[in-house]
């Protein structure tokens, strides 16, 4: 699962509300509010035309130490809304369940709907078009899953046989293998980097 522009769309007021519920010290809350939420403005420039300034109501700073921590604090309660197991790493989320019969599939669909409700409530949009479903194992029950997008329509989640997860390629048979496909992909990436370096210099010394 994938959040759409995750770090840029965290609502400031809702973030502060959650941090307060976690029992954060009042002085720390005021410091975070001052650093992330107050006195930040933005405007749009097109050629020489400038819009008026407007306040920034959402987002945590990418590249800062505190930004990812605040983001994790914001999405932490998402785990409490569903019964299936969840793995989260920053804005990357995986939800799974052993599906051996129809009722297991229904439970997983219910959890997906719960996540959709959470997304609407806390204004952190999921990028449903990037969702992928992988059925692991030889005896799995291949169910079809959907999720509601921003327009309210049901979006069919696409099935995948192989995905790259945190730099590691894994397929639907739990195989982590050093295949010819992986070698070709690594060689292609190395060639792109070499081409970039070659184009960066007007003269190259063999030695």
Coordinates of N, CA and C in Angstrom, one line a residue:
X1 N 0.8 -1.2 0.0 CA 0.0 0.0 0.0 C 0.9 1.2 0.0
X2 N 0.3 2.3 -0.6 CA 1.2 3.5 -0.8 C 0.4 4.8 -0.4
X3 N 1.0 5.6 0.4 CA 0.4 6.9 0.7 C 0.7 7.9 -0.4
X4 N -0.2 8.8 -0.8 CA 0.0 9.8 -1.8 C 0.6 11.0 -1.2
X5 N 1.8 11.4 -1.6 CA 2.5 12.6 -1.0 C 2.4 12.6 0.5
X6 N 2.9 11.5 1.1 CA 2.7 11.2 2.5 C 3.1 12.3 3.4
X7 N 4.4 12.7 3.3 CA 5.0 13.7 4.2 C 4.4 15.1 4.0
X8 N 3.9 15.4 2.8 CA 3.4 16.7 2.5 C 2.0 16.9 2.9
X9 N 1.3 15.9 3.3 CA -0.2 16.0 3.5 C -0.6 15.8 4.9
X10 N 0.3 15.6 5.9 CA -0.1 15.4 7.3 C -0.7 16.7 7.8
X11 N -2.0 16.7 8.2 CA -2.6 18.0 8.7 C -2.0 18.4 10.0
X12 N -1.6 19.6 10.2 CA -1.0 20.1 11.4 C -1.9 20.0 12.6
X13 N -3.1 20.4 12.5 CA -4.0 20.4 13.7 C -4.2 19.0 14.2
X14 N -4.5 18.1 13.3 CA -4.7 16.7 13.7 C -3.5 16.0 14.2
X15 N -2.3 16.4 13.7 CA -1.1 15.9 14.2 C -0.8 16.3 15.7
X16 N -1.1 17.6 15.9 CA -0.9 18.1 17.3 C -1.9 17.4 18.3
X17 N -3.1 17.2 17.8 CA -4.1 16.5 18.6 C -3.7 15.1 19.0
X18 N -3.1 14.4 18.0 CA -2.6 13.0 18.3 C -1.5 13.1 19.3
X19 N -0.5 14.0 19.1 CA 0.6 14.0 20.0 C 0.2 14.4 21.4
X20 N -0.8 15.2 21.5 CA -1.3 15.5 22.8 C -2.0 14.3 23.5
X21 N -2.7 13.5 22.7 CA -3.3 12.3 23.2 C -2.3 11.2 23.6
X22 N -1.1 11.3 23.0 CA 0.0 10.4 23.4 C 0.7 10.8 24.7
X23 N 0.3 12.0 25.2 CA 0.8 12.4 26.5 C 2.1 13.2 26.3
X24 N 2.3 13.8 25.2 CA 3.5 14.6 25.0 C 3.5 15.9 25.9
X25 N 4.6 16.3 26.4 CA 4.8 17.4 27.2 C 4.3 18.7 26.5
X26 N 3.7 19.6 27.2 CA 3.1 20.8 26.6 C 4.1 21.7 26.0
X27 N 5.3 21.8 26.6 CA 6.4 22.6 26.1 C 6.9 22.0 24.8
X28 N 7.0 20.7 24.7 CA 7.5 20.1 23.5 C 6.4 20.3 22.4
X29 N 5.2 20.2 22.7 CA 4.1 20.4 21.8 C 4.2 21.8 21.2
X30 N 4.4 22.8 22.1 CA 4.5 24.2 21.6 C 5.7 24.4 20.7
X31 N 6.8 23.7 21.0 CA 8.0 23.8 20.2 C 7.7 23.2 18.8
X32 N 7.1 22.0 18.8 CA 6.8 21.4 17.5 C 5.8 22.2 16.7
X33 N 4.8 22.8 17.3 CA 3.9 23.7 16.7 C 4.6 24.9 16.1
X34 N 5.5 25.5 16.8 CA 6.2 26.6 16.3 C 7.1 26.3 15.2
X35 N 7.8 25.1 15.2 CA 8.8 24.7 14.2 C 8.1 24.3 12.9
X36 N 7.0 23.5 13.0 CA 6.4 22.9 11.9 C 5.2 23.6 11.4
X37 N 4.4 24.2 12.3 CA 3.1 24.6 11.9 C 2.9 26.1 11.8
X38 N 3.6 26.9 12.6 CA 3.3 28.3 12.6 C 4.2 29.1 11.7
X39 N 3.7 30.3 11.2 CA 4.5 31.3 10.4 C 5.1 30.7 9.1
X40 N 4.5 29.6 8.6 CA 4.9 29.1 7.3 C 3.9 29.5 6.2
X41 N 4.4 30.2 5.2 CA 3.5 30.7 4.1 C 4.1 30.3 2.8
X42 N 3.2 30.3 1.8 CA 3.6 29.9 0.4 C 2.8 30.7 -0.6
X43 N 3.4 30.8 -1.8 CA 2.7 31.5 -2.9 C 3.2 30.9 -4.2
X44 N 2.5 31.2 -5.2 CA 2.8 30.6 -6.6 C 3.3 31.7 -7.5
X45 N 4.4 31.5 -8.2 CA 4.9 32.4 -9.1 C 4.9 31.9 -10.5
X46 N 4.3 32.6 -11.5 CA 4.2 32.3 -12.9 C 4.8 33.4 -13.7
X47 N 6.0 33.2 -14.2 CA 6.7 34.3 -14.8 C 6.9 35.4 -13.7
X48 N 6.4 36.6 -14.0 CA 6.5 37.7 -13.1 C 5.2 37.9 -12.2
X49 N 4.2 37.1 -12.4 CA 3.0 37.2 -11.7 C 3.1 36.4 -10.4
X50 N 2.7 37.0 -9.3 CA 2.7 36.3 -8.0 C 1.3 36.3 -7.4
X51 N 1.0 35.1 -6.8 CA -0.2 35.0 -6.0 C 0.0 35.6 -4.6
X52 N -1.1 35.8 -3.9 CA -1.0 36.3 -2.5 C -0.5 35.2 -1.6
X53 N 0.1 35.5 -0.5 CA 0.7 34.5 0.4 C -0.5 33.8 1.2
X54 N -0.3 32.5 1.4 CA -1.3 31.8 2.2 C -0.6 30.8 3.1
X55 N -1.3 30.5 4.2 CA -0.6 29.6 5.2 C -0.5 28.2 4.8
X56 N 0.5 27.5 5.3 CA 0.8 26.1 5.0 C 0.1 25.3 6.1
X57 N -0.9 24.5 5.8 CA -1.7 23.8 6.8 C -1.4 22.4 7.0
X58 N -0.4 21.9 6.2 CA -0.1 20.4 6.3 C 1.3 20.2 5.9
X59 N 1.8 19.0 6.3 CA 3.2 18.6 5.9 C 4.2 18.7 7.0
X60 N 5.1 17.7 7.0 CA 6.3 17.7 7.9 C 7.5 17.7 7.0
X61 N 8.6 18.3 7.5 CA 9.8 18.5 6.7 C 10.4 17.2 6.3
X62 N 10.6 17.0 5.0 CA 11.3 15.9 4.5 C 12.8 16.2 4.7
X63 N 13.6 15.2 5.0 CA 15.0 15.4 5.2 C 15.4 15.8 6.6
X64 N 14.4 16.1 7.5 CA 14.7 16.4 8.8 C 14.7 15.1 9.7
X65 N 15.3 15.2 10.9 CA 15.3 14.0 11.8 C 13.9 13.9 12.4
X66 N 13.2 15.0 12.7 CA 11.9 14.9 13.4 C 10.8 14.5 12.4
X67 N 10.9 14.9 11.1 CA 9.8 14.7 10.2 C 9.3 13.3 10.1
X68 N 10.2 12.3 9.9 CA 9.7 10.9 9.8 C 9.1 10.4 11.2
X69 N 9.7 10.9 12.3 CA 9.1 10.5 13.6 C 7.7 11.0 13.8
X70 N 7.4 12.2 13.4 CA 6.1 12.8 13.5 C 5.1 12.0 12.6
X71 N 5.6 11.7 11.4 CA 4.8 10.9 10.5 C 4.4 9.6 11.0
X72 N 5.3 8.9 11.6 CA 5.0 7.6 12.2 C 4.0 7.7 13.4
X73 N 4.2 8.8 14.2 CA 3.3 9.1 15.3 C 1.9 9.3 14.7
X74 N 1.8 9.9 13.6 CA 0.5 10.3 13.0 C -0.3 9.0 12.5
X75 N 0.5 8.1 11.9 CA -0.2 6.9 11.3 C -0.2 5.7 12.3
X76 N 0.4 5.9 13.5 CA 0.5 4.7 14.4 C -0.8 4.1 14.8
X77 N -1.9 4.9 15.0 CA -3.2 4.3 15.4 C -3.9 3.6 14.3
X78 N -3.3 3.7 13.1 CA -4.0 2.9 11.9 C -4.0 1.4 12.2
X79 N -3.0 0.9 13.0 CA -2.9 -0.5 13.3 C -4.1 -1.0 14.1
X80 N -4.7 0.0 14.9 CA -5.8 -0.4 15.8 C -7.1 -0.6 15.1
X81 N -7.2 -0.2 13.8 CA -8.5 -0.3 13.1 C -8.7 -1.6 12.4
X82 N -7.7 -2.5 12.3 CA -7.8 -3.7 11.5 C -7.3 -4.9 12.3
X83 N -7.8 -6.1 11.9 CA -7.4 -7.4 12.6 C -6.3 -8.1 11.9
X84 N -6.1 -7.8 10.6 CA -5.0 -8.5 9.8 C -3.6 -7.9 10.3
X85 N -2.6 -8.7 10.0 CA -1.2 -8.2 10.4 C -0.8 -7.1 9.4
X86 N 0.0 -6.2 10.0 CA 0.5 -5.1 9.2 C 2.0 -4.9 9.4
X87 N 2.7 -4.6 8.4 CA 4.1 -4.2 8.5 C 4.2 -2.8 7.9
X88 N 4.9 -1.9 8.6 CA 5.0 -0.5 8.2 C 6.5 -0.1 8.3
X89 N 7.0 0.5 7.2 CA 8.3 1.1 7.2 C 8.2 2.5 6.6
X90 N 8.2 3.5 7.4 CA 8.0 4.9 7.0 C 6.6 5.0 6.3
X91 N 6.5 5.4 5.1 CA 5.2 5.5 4.4 C 4.9 4.3 3.6
X92 N 5.6 3.2 3.7 CA 5.4 1.9 3.0 C 4.6 1.0 4.0
X93 N 3.5 0.5 3.5 CA 2.6 -0.3 4.4 C 2.2 -1.6 3.7
X94 N 2.3 -2.7 4.4 CA 1.8 -4.0 3.9 C 0.8 -4.6 4.9
X95 N -0.3 -5.1 4.3 CA -1.3 -5.7 5.1 C -1.5 -7.1 4.6
X96 N -1.6 -8.1 5.5 CA -1.7 -9.5 5.0 C -2.6 -10.4 5.9
X97 N -2.9 -11.5 5.4 CA -3.7 -12.5 6.2 C -3.7 -13.8 5.5
X98 N -3.7 -14.9 6.3 CA -3.8 -16.2 5.7 C -5.2 -16.4 5.2
X99 N -5.3 -16.6 3.9 CA -6.6 -16.8 3.3 C -6.8 -18.2 2.8
X100 N -7.5 -19.0 3.6 CA -7.7 -20.4 3.3 C -9.2 -20.7 2.9
X101 N -10.1 -19.7 3.1 CA -11.5 -19.9 2.8 C -12.1 -18.6 2.5
X102 N -13.4 -18.6 2.1 CA -14.0 -17.4 1.7 C -14.1 -16.4 2.8
X103 N -14.3 -16.8 4.1 CA -14.5 -15.9 5.2 C -13.2 -15.1 5.5
X104 N -12.1 -15.8 5.2 CA -10.8 -15.1 5.4 C -10.7 -13.9 4.4
X105 N -11.1 -14.2 3.2 CA -11.1 -13.1 2.2 C -12.0 -12.0 2.5
X106 N -13.2 -12.3 3.1 CA -14.1 -11.3 3.5 C -13.5 -10.4 4.7
X107 N -12.8 -11.1 5.6 CA -12.2 -10.3 6.7 C -11.1 -9.4 6.2
X108 N -10.3 -9.8 5.1 CA -9.3 -8.9 4.6 C -10.0 -7.8 3.8
X109 N -11.1 -8.0 3.1 CA -11.8 -6.9 2.5 C -12.3 -5.9 3.5
X110 N -12.8 -6.4 4.6 CA -13.3 -5.5 5.7 C -12.2 -4.7 6.2
X111 N -11.0 -5.2 6.4 CA -9.9 -4.4 6.9 C -9.5 -3.4 5.9
X112 N -9.5 -3.7 4.6 CA -9.2 -2.7 3.5 C -10.2 -1.5 3.6
X113 N -11.5 -1.8 3.8 CA -12.5 -0.8 4.0 C -12.2 0.0 5.2
X114 N -11.8 -0.6 6.3 CA -11.5 0.1 7.5 C -10.3 1.1 7.3
X115 N -9.4 0.7 6.6 CA -8.2 1.6 6.2 C -8.7 2.7 5.4
X116 N -9.6 2.5 4.5 CA -10.2 3.6 3.7 C -10.9 4.6 4.6
X117 N -11.7 4.1 5.5 CA -12.4 5.0 6.5 C -11.4 5.8 7.3
X118 N -10.3 5.2 7.7 CA -9.2 5.9 8.5 C -8.6 7.0 7.7
X119 N -8.4 6.7 6.4 CA -7.8 7.6 5.5 C -8.6 8.9 5.3
X120 N -10.0 8.6 5.2 CA -10.9 9.8 5.1 C -10.9 10.6 6.3
X121 N -11.0 9.9 7.5 CA -11.1 10.6 8.7 C -9.8 11.5 9.0
X122 N -8.7 11.0 8.8 CA -7.4 11.7 9.1 C -6.8 12.4 8.0
X123 N -7.5 12.4 6.8 CA -7.0 13.2 5.7 C -5.6 12.9 5.2
X124 N -5.3 11.6 5.2 CA -4.1 11.1 4.6 C -4.4 10.1 3.5
X125 N -4.3 10.6 2.3 CA -4.9 9.8 1.2 C -4.0 8.7 0.7
X126 N -4.6 7.5 0.5 CA -3.9 6.4 -0.1 C -3.9 6.5 -1.6
X127 N -2.7 6.2 -2.3 CA -2.6 6.1 -3.7 C -3.1 4.7 -4.2
X128 N -4.4 4.6 -4.3 CA -5.0 3.2 -4.6 C -4.4 2.6 -5.9
X129 N -4.1 3.5 -6.9 CA -3.7 3.0 -8.2 C -2.4 2.3 -8.1
X130 N -1.6 2.5 -7.0 CA -0.3 1.8 -6.9 C -0.3 0.6 -6.0
X131 N -1.5 0.3 -5.5 CA -1.7 -0.9 -4.7 C -1.4 -2.2 -5.5
X132 N -0.8 -3.2 -4.9 CA -0.6 -4.5 -5.5 C -1.0 -5.6 -4.5
X133 N -1.6 -6.7 -5.1 CA -1.9 -7.9 -4.3 C -1.0 -9.0 -4.7
X134 N -0.5 -9.7 -3.7 CA 0.3 -10.9 -4.1 C -0.2 -12.1 -3.2
X135 N -0.5 -13.2 -3.9 CA -1.0 -14.4 -3.3 C 0.2 -15.3 -3.1
X136 N 0.6 -15.6 -1.9 CA 1.8 -16.4 -1.6 C 1.4 -17.8 -1.4
X137 N 2.3 -18.7 -1.9 CA 2.2 -20.1 -1.7 C 1.5 -20.8 -2.8
X138 N 1.5 -22.2 -2.8 CA 0.9 -23.0 -3.8 C -0.6 -23.2 -3.6
X139 N -1.0 -23.2 -2.3 CA -2.3 -23.6 -2.0 C -3.2 -22.4 -1.5
X140 N -2.8 -21.2 -2.0 CA -3.5 -20.0 -1.6 C -4.9 -19.9 -2.3
X141 N -5.8 -19.2 -1.7 CA -7.1 -18.9 -2.4 C -7.0 -17.5 -3.1
X142 N -7.1 -17.5 -4.4 CA -6.9 -16.3 -5.2 C -8.2 -15.5 -5.2
X143 N -8.3 -14.5 -4.2 CA -9.4 -13.7 -4.1 C -9.1 -12.4 -4.9
X144 N -10.2 -11.7 -5.2 CA -10.0 -10.3 -5.8 C -10.4 -9.3 -4.8
X145 N -9.6 -8.2 -4.7 CA -9.8 -7.2 -3.7 C -10.0 -5.8 -4.3
X146 N -10.8 -5.0 -3.7 CA -11.1 -3.7 -4.2 C -10.9 -2.7 -3.0
X147 N -10.7 -1.4 -3.4 CA -10.7 -0.4 -2.4 C -11.2 0.9 -3.0
X148 N -11.8 1.7 -2.2 CA -12.5 3.0 -2.6 C -11.4 4.0 -2.9
X149 N -11.5 4.7 -4.0 CA -10.6 5.8 -4.3 C -11.2 7.1 -3.9
X150 N -10.6 8.2 -4.2 CA -11.0 9.6 -3.8 C -12.4 9.9 -4.3
X151 N -12.7 9.4 -5.5 CA -14.0 9.8 -6.1 C -15.1 8.9 -5.6
X152 N -14.8 8.0 -4.7 CA -15.9 7.1 -4.2 C -16.1 5.8 -5.0
X153 N -15.3 5.7 -6.1 CA -15.5 4.5 -6.9 C -14.6 3.3 -6.4
X154 N -15.0 2.1 -6.6 CA -14.3 0.9 -6.2 C -13.2 0.6 -7.2
X155 N -12.0 0.5 -6.7 CA -10.8 0.3 -7.6 C -10.3 -1.2 -7.4
X156 N -10.2 -1.9 -8.4 CA -9.8 -3.3 -8.3 C -8.3 -3.3 -8.2
X157 N -7.8 -3.9 -7.1 CA -6.3 -4.0 -6.8 C -5.7 -5.0 -7.8
X158 N -4.6 -4.6 -8.4 CA -4.0 -5.5 -9.4 C -3.1 -6.5 -8.7
X159 N -3.1 -7.7 -9.3 CA -2.3 -8.8 -8.8 C -0.9 -8.8 -9.3
X160 N 0.1 -9.1 -8.5 CA 1.5 -9.1 -8.9 C 2.1 -10.4 -8.6
X161 N 3.0 -10.9 -9.4 CA 3.7 -12.2 -9.2 C 5.1 -11.9 -8.6
X162 N 5.6 -10.7 -8.7 CA 6.9 -10.4 -8.2 C 7.0 -8.9 -7.9
X163 N 7.6 -8.6 -6.7 CA 7.7 -7.2 -6.3 C 9.1 -6.9 -5.7
X164 N 9.5 -5.7 -5.8 CA 10.8 -5.3 -5.2 C 10.4 -4.6 -3.8
X165 N 10.9 -5.2 -2.7 CA 10.6 -4.7 -1.4 C 11.8 -4.3 -0.7
X166 N 12.0 -2.9 -0.5 CA 13.2 -2.4 0.2 C 14.5 -2.9 -0.5
X167 N 14.5 -3.0 -1.8 CA 15.7 -3.4 -2.5 C 15.8 -4.9 -2.8
X168 N 14.9 -5.7 -2.2 CA 14.9 -7.1 -2.4 C 13.8 -7.6 -3.3
X169 N 14.1 -8.4 -4.3 CA 13.0 -8.9 -5.2 C 12.5 -10.2 -4.6
X170 N 11.1 -10.3 -4.4 CA 10.5 -11.5 -3.9 C 9.3 -11.8 -4.8
X171 N 9.1 -13.1 -5.0 CA 8.0 -13.6 -5.9 C 6.9 -14.2 -5.0
X172 N 5.9 -14.7 -5.6 CA 4.7 -15.2 -4.9 C 4.9 -16.6 -4.4
X173 N 6.1 -17.2 -4.6 CA 6.5 -18.5 -4.0 C 7.5 -18.4 -2.9
X174 N 7.7 -17.2 -2.4 CA 8.6 -16.9 -1.3 C 10.1 -17.1 -1.8
X175 N 10.3 -17.0 -3.1 CA 11.7 -17.2 -3.6 C 12.5 -15.9 -3.6
X176 N 13.7 -16.0 -2.9 CA 14.6 -14.9 -3.0 C 15.8 -15.4 -3.8
X177 N 15.9 -15.2 -5.0 CA 16.9 -15.9 -5.8 C 17.6 -14.9 -6.7
X178 N 18.9 -15.2 -7.0 CA 19.8 -14.4 -7.8 C 19.6 -14.9 -9.2
X179 N 18.5 -14.4 -9.9 CA 18.2 -14.9 -11.2 C 18.9 -14.0 -12.3
X180 N 18.8 -14.5 -13.5 CA 19.3 -13.8 -14.7 C 18.6 -12.5 -14.8
X181 N 17.3 -12.4 -14.5 CA 16.5 -11.2 -14.5 C 17.1 -10.1 -13.6
X182 N 17.5 -10.6 -12.4 CA 18.1 -9.6 -11.4 C 19.4 -9.1 -11.9
X183 N 20.2 -10.0 -12.5 CA 21.5 -9.7 -13.0 C 21.4 -8.6 -14.1
X184 N 20.4 -8.9 -15.0 CA 20.2 -7.9 -16.1 C 19.7 -6.6 -15.6
X185 N 18.9 -6.6 -14.6 CA 18.4 -5.3 -14.0 C 19.6 -4.6 -13.3
X186 N 20.5 -5.3 -12.6 CA 21.6 -4.6 -12.0 C 22.6 -4.1 -13.1
X187 N 22.8 -4.8 -14.1 CA 23.7 -4.4 -15.2 C 23.1 -3.2 -15.9
X188 N 21.8 -3.1 -16.1 CA 21.2 -2.0 -16.7 C 21.3 -0.7 -15.9
X189 N 21.2 -0.9 -14.6 CA 21.3 0.3 -13.7 C 22.7 0.8 -13.7
X190 N 23.7 -0.2 -13.7 CA 25.1 0.2 -13.7 C 25.5 1.0 -15.0
X191 N 24.9 0.5 -16.1 CA 25.2 1.1 -17.4 C 24.6 2.6 -17.4
X192 N 23.5 2.8 -16.8 CA 22.9 4.1 -16.8 C 23.8 5.1 -16.0
X193 N 24.3 4.6 -14.9 CA 25.2 5.4 -14.1 C 26.5 5.7 -14.8
X194 N 27.0 4.7 -15.5 CA 28.3 4.9 -16.3 C 28.0 6.0 -17.4
X195 N 26.8 5.8 -18.0 CA 26.5 6.8 -19.1 C 26.4 8.2 -18.5
X196 N 25.8 8.3 -17.4 CA 25.7 9.7 -16.7 C 27.0 10.3 -16.4
X197 N 28.0 9.4 -15.9 CA 29.3 9.9 -15.6 C 30.0 10.3 -16.9
X198 N 29.9 9.5 -18.0 CA 30.5 9.8 -19.2 C 30.1 11.1 -19.8
X199 N 28.8 11.4 -19.7 CA 28.2 12.6 -20.2 C 28.6 13.9 -19.4
X200 N 29.1 13.6 -18.2 CA 29.4 14.7 -17.3 C 30.8 15.3 -17.5
X201 N 31.6 14.6 -18.3 CA 33.0 15.1 -18.6 C 33.2 15.3 -20.1
X202 N 33.9 16.3 -20.4 CA 34.2 16.6 -21.8 C 35.4 15.8 -22.3
X203 N 36.3 15.4 -21.3 CA 37.5 14.6 -21.7 C 37.8 13.5 -20.6
X204 N 38.1 12.3 -21.1 CA 38.3 11.2 -20.2 C 39.7 10.7 -20.4
X205 N 40.4 10.5 -19.3 CA 41.8 9.9 -19.3 C 41.7 8.4 -19.1
X206 N 42.4 7.6 -20.0 CA 42.3 6.2 -19.8 C 43.0 5.7 -18.5
X207 N 44.1 6.4 -18.1 CA 44.8 6.0 -16.9 C 44.0 6.5 -15.7

